[in-house]
XYZ file of C-alpha atoms in Angstrom:
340
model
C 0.000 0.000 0.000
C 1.587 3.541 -0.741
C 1.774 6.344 1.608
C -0.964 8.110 -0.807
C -3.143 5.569 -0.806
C -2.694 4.768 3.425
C -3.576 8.488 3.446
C -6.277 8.346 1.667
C -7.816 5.201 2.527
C -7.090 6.534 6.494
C -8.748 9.599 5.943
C -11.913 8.189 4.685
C -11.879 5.850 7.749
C -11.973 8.918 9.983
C -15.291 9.942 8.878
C -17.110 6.112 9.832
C -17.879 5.704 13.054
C -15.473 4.414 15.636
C -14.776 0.949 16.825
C -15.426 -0.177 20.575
C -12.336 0.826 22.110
C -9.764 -1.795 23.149
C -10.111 -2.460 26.664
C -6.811 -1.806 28.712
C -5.465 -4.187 31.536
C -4.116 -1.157 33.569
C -6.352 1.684 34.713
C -4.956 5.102 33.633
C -4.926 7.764 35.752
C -7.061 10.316 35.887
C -6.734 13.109 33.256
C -8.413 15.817 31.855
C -11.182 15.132 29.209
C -10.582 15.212 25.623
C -12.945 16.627 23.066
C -15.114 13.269 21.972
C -13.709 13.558 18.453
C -9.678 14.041 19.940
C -10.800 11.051 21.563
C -12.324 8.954 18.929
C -9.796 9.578 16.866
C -6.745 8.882 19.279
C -8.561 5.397 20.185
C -8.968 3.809 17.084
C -6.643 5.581 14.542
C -3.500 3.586 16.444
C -4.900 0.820 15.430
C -5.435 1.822 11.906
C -3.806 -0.078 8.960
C -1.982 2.689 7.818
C -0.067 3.216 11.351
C 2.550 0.888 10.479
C 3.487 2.199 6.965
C 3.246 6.110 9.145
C 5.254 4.729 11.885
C 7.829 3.169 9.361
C 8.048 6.627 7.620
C 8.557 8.582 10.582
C 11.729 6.523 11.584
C 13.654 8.749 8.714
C 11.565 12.011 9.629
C 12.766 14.899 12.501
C 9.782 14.928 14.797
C 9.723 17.961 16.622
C 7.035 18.604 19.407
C 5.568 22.157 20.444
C 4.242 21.860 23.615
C 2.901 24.929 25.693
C 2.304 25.078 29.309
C 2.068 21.682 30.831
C -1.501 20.935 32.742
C -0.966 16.988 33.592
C 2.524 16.088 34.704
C 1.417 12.681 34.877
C 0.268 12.443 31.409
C 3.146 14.356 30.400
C 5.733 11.806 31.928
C 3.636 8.775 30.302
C 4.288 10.937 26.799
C 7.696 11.414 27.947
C 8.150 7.386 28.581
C 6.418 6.636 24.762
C 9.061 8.579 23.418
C 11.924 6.472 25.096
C 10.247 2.995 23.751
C 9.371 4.732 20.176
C 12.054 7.483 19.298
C 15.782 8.953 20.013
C 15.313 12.204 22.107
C 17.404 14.985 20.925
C 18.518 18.367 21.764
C 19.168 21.479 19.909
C 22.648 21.077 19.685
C 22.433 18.095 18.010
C 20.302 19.515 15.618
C 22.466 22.152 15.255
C 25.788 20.022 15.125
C 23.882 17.618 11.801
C 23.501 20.845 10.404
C 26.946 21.580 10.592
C 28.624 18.136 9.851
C 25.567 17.735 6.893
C 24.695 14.119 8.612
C 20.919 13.196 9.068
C 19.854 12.751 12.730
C 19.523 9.092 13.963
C 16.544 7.260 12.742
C 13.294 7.912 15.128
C 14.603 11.468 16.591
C 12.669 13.330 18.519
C 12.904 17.167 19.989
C 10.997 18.192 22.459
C 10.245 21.819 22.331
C 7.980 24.844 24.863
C 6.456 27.948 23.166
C 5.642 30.747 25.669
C 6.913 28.400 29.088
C 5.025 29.904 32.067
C 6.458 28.148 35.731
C 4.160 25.194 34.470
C 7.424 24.265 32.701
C 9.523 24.723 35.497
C 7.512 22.663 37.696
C 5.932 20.387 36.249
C 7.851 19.447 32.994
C 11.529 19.827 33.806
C 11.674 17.435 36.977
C 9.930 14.623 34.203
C 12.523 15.855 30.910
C 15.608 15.195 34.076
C 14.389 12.252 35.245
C 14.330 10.938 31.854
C 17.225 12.689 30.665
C 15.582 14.147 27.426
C 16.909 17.574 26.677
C 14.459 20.364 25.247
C 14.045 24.236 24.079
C 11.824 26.599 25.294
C 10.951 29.588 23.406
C 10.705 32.610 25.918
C 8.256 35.929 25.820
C 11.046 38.558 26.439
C 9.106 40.963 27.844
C 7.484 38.464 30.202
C 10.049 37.669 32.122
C 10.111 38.463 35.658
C 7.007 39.686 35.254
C 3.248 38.750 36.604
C 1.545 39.866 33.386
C -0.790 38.004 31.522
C -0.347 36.134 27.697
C -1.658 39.285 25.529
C -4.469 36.907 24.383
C -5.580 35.473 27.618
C -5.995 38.987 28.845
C -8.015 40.246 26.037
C -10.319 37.448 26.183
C -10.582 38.456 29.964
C -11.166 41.845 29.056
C -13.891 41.324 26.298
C -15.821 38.681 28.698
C -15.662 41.764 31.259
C -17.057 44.586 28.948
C -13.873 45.847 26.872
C -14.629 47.441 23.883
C -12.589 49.021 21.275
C -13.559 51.000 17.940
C -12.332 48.556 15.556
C -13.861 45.399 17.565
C -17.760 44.899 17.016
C -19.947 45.667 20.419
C -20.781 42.216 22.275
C -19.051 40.007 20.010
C -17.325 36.960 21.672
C -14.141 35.953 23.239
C -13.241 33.864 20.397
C -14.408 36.078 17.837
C -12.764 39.222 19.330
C -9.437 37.077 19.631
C -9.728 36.029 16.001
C -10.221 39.993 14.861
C -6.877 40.941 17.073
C -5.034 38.268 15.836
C -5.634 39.447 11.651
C -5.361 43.210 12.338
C -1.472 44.973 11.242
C 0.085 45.116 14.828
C -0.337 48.650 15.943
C -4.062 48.085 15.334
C -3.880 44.783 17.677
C -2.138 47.096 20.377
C -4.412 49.698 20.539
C -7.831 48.179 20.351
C -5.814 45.935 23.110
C -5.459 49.346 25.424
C -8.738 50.291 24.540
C -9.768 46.992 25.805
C -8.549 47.282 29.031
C -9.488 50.948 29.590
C -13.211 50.222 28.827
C -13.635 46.586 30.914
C -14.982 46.424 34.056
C -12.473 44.268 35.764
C -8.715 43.552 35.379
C -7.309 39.898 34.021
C -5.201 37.958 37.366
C -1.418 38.281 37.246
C 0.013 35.136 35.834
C 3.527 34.514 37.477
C 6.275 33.797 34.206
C 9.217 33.013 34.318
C 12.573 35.043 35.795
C 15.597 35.275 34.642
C 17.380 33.051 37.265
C 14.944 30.320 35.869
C 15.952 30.732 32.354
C 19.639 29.543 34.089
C 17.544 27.039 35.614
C 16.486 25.247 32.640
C 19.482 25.997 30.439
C 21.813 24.341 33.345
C 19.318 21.165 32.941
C 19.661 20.888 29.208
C 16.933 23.085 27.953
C 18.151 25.132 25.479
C 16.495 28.582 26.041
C 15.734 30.104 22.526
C 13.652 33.748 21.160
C 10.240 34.001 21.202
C 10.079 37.598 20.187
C 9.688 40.533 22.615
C 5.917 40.629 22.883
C 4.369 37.621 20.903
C 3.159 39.340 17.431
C 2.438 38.058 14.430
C 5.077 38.958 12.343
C 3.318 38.671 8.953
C 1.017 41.850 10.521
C 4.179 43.973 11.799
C 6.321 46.279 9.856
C 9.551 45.854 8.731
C 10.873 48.076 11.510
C 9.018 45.892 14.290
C 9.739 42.617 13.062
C 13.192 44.010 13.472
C 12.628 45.529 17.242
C 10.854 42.048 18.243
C 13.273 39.828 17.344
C 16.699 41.971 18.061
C 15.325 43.547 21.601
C 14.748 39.788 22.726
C 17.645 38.315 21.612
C 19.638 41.246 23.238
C 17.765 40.855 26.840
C 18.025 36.866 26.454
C 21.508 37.411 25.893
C 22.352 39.763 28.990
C 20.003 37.063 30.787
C 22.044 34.081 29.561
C 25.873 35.263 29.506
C 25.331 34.124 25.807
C 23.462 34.081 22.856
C 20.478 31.960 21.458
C 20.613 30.582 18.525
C 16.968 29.105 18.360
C 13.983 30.812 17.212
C 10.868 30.043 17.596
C 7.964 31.910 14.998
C 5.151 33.428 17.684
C 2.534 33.052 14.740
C 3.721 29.808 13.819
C 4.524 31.200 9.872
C 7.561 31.527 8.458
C 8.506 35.101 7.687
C 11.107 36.395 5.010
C 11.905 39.328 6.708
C 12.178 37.933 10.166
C 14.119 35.240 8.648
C 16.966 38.080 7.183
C 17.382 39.245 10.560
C 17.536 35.709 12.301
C 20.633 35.125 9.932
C 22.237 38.530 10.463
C 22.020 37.602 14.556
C 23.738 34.419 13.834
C 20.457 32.400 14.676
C 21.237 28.828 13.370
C 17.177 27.313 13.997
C 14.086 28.647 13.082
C 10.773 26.674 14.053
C 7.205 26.855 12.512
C 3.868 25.728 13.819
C 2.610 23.117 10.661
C 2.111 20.311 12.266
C 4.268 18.633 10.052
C 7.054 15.980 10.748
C 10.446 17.567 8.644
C 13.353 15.942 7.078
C 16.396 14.169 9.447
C 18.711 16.815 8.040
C 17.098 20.022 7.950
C 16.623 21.372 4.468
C 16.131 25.107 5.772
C 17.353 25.533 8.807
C 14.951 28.281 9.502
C 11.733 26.704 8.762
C 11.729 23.264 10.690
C 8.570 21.976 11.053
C 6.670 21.085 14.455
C 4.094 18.923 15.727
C 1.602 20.627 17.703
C 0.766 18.707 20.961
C -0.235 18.989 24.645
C 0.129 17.297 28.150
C -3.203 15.909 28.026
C -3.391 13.984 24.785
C -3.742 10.734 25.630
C -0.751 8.137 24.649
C -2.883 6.421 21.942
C -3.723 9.751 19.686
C 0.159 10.839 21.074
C 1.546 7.750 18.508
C -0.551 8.598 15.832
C 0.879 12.155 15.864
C 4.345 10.709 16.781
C 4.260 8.889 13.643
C 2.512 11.600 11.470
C -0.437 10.081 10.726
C -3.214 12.007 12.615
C -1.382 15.081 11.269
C -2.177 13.621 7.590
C -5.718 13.133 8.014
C -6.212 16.812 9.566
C -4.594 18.176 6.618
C -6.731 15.329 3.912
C -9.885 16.118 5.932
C -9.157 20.237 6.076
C -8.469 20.019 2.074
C -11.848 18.260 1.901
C -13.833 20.529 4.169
């Protein structure tokens, strides 16, 4: 059977309804719930034909995973474990180093990686990455750190389910949909209806305690590379020229005076690769940029800037965890999505 036709054949599968799950002889702890169709689809598509020839591809693929802030240690650690039976953790430096040297990764590698790392990381994911010993990167808000501010889009959903308003918003629209507007407006746009947001609500967002900078030392000492997030989380495809500049350069200079050295690991905030972001990545010496496709990439890197990622949390269950592992769940979103 060819990977098209697995694909295909897969897709179509994920449409009928779903087999009686196979019962387990151990009892899994307790974890949040999925959405019924996360679920559906993690419990059967592992045991779908097409897994193997997925699984078998993926061996000479670079897997890397973009988790966020990490909910479920437990689940988390039982992720953590499927990765040592199924794949060859690796760090950035390795990454970096095939780069160098031009030799593929080993077979079945693996990098784990953190956009925007609250003290969730800190907490609850390094002690399971040491335990393990499975390096990582985590991809820092600059202008976070040290700080007790909100994510800029938690605290505008805050803000609009408390009464903001601002002129280029529509009056009582929802979270969601105010989120979605903020996100597609050109960035000075974003930031003011933002302020007029939280001028015109009724109540202030909670602090959120991030990250300091003797933390950042924390998880570099325990083999988590630390890499640039941006200053202030844009997206870079609605900034100027001039501000994709400041966002990238202002956070690689504070991450620098944090870190007694450089990063060389970016990761994109929107998840899209940039060309002019990218021409000032290589003029700071940056030798990894990372996107947000949900796509496995190539062992060896073709563009070093633009390595694809598998989006993932610490609640997906280890059944629909293999069949994104292996790149087949990430095929049938994109067959079904092309469909839709």
């Amino acid at each position: 059977m060819s990977y098209a036709t697995a694909t295909a054949a897969t897709a179509a599968a994920v449409c009928a309804p779903p087999q009686p799950a196979v019962p387990s002889a151990v009892t899994a702890p307790r974890r949040p719930r999925e959405r019924p169709r996360e679920r559906d689809r993690g419990s059967w598509l592992r045991f779908s034909p097409a897994q193997p020839l997925f699984r078998a591809r993926a061996a000479q693929r670079l897997a890397v995973l973009a988790y966020h802030g990490i909910t479920d240690p437990a689940s988390f650690g039982a992720q953590l474990d499927r990765l040592r039976q199924l794949a060859t953790p690796v760090s950035v430096q390795d990454v970096e180093r095939a780069l160098a040297e031009g030799r593929p990764l080993p077979p079945r590698s693996v990098l784990v990686t953190f956009d925007d790392p609250d003290r969730t990381v800190l907490r609850h994911a390094l002690p399971e990455l040491v335990a393990r010993r499975i390096p990582a990167a985590a991809f820092v808000i600059a202008e976070l750190v040290g700080t007790e501010k909100p994510f800029w889009w938690h605290e505008a959903a805050f803000l609009a389910r408390h009464g903001g308003r601002a002129r280029m918003l529509p009056g009582g629209g929802s979270a969601d949909r105010v989120l979605a507007l903020l996100k597609a407006m050109p960035d000075p746009d974003r930031r003011r209806s933002l302020a007029e947001l939280r001028v015109s609500a009724a109540r202030r967002p909670p602090g959120r305690e991030q990250l300091r900078p003797e933390d950042l030392r924390t998880l570099r000492e325990a083999d988590v590379a630390v890499g640039n997030h941006t200053l202030g989380h844009p997206s870079l495809r609605r900034c100027d020229e001039a501000t994709v500049h400041a966002e990238i350069a202002g956070a690689h200079r504070v991450l620098t005076g944090w870190l007694g050295e450089a990063p060389t690991a970016f990761a994109y905030p929107d998840g899209g690769f940039d060309e002019r972001a990218d021409a000032v990545l290589r003029r700071l010496g940056y030798r990894l940029g990372f996107l947000s496709d949900h796509r496995l990439g190539p062992r060896l890197p073709a563009h070093p800037l633009r390595i694809s990622r598998l989006q993932v949390d610490s609640t997906t269950s280890t059944r629909r965890f293999d069949t994104i592992l292996s790149g087949l769940e990430p095929a049938v979103q994109r067959l079904l999505g092309a469909q839709a």
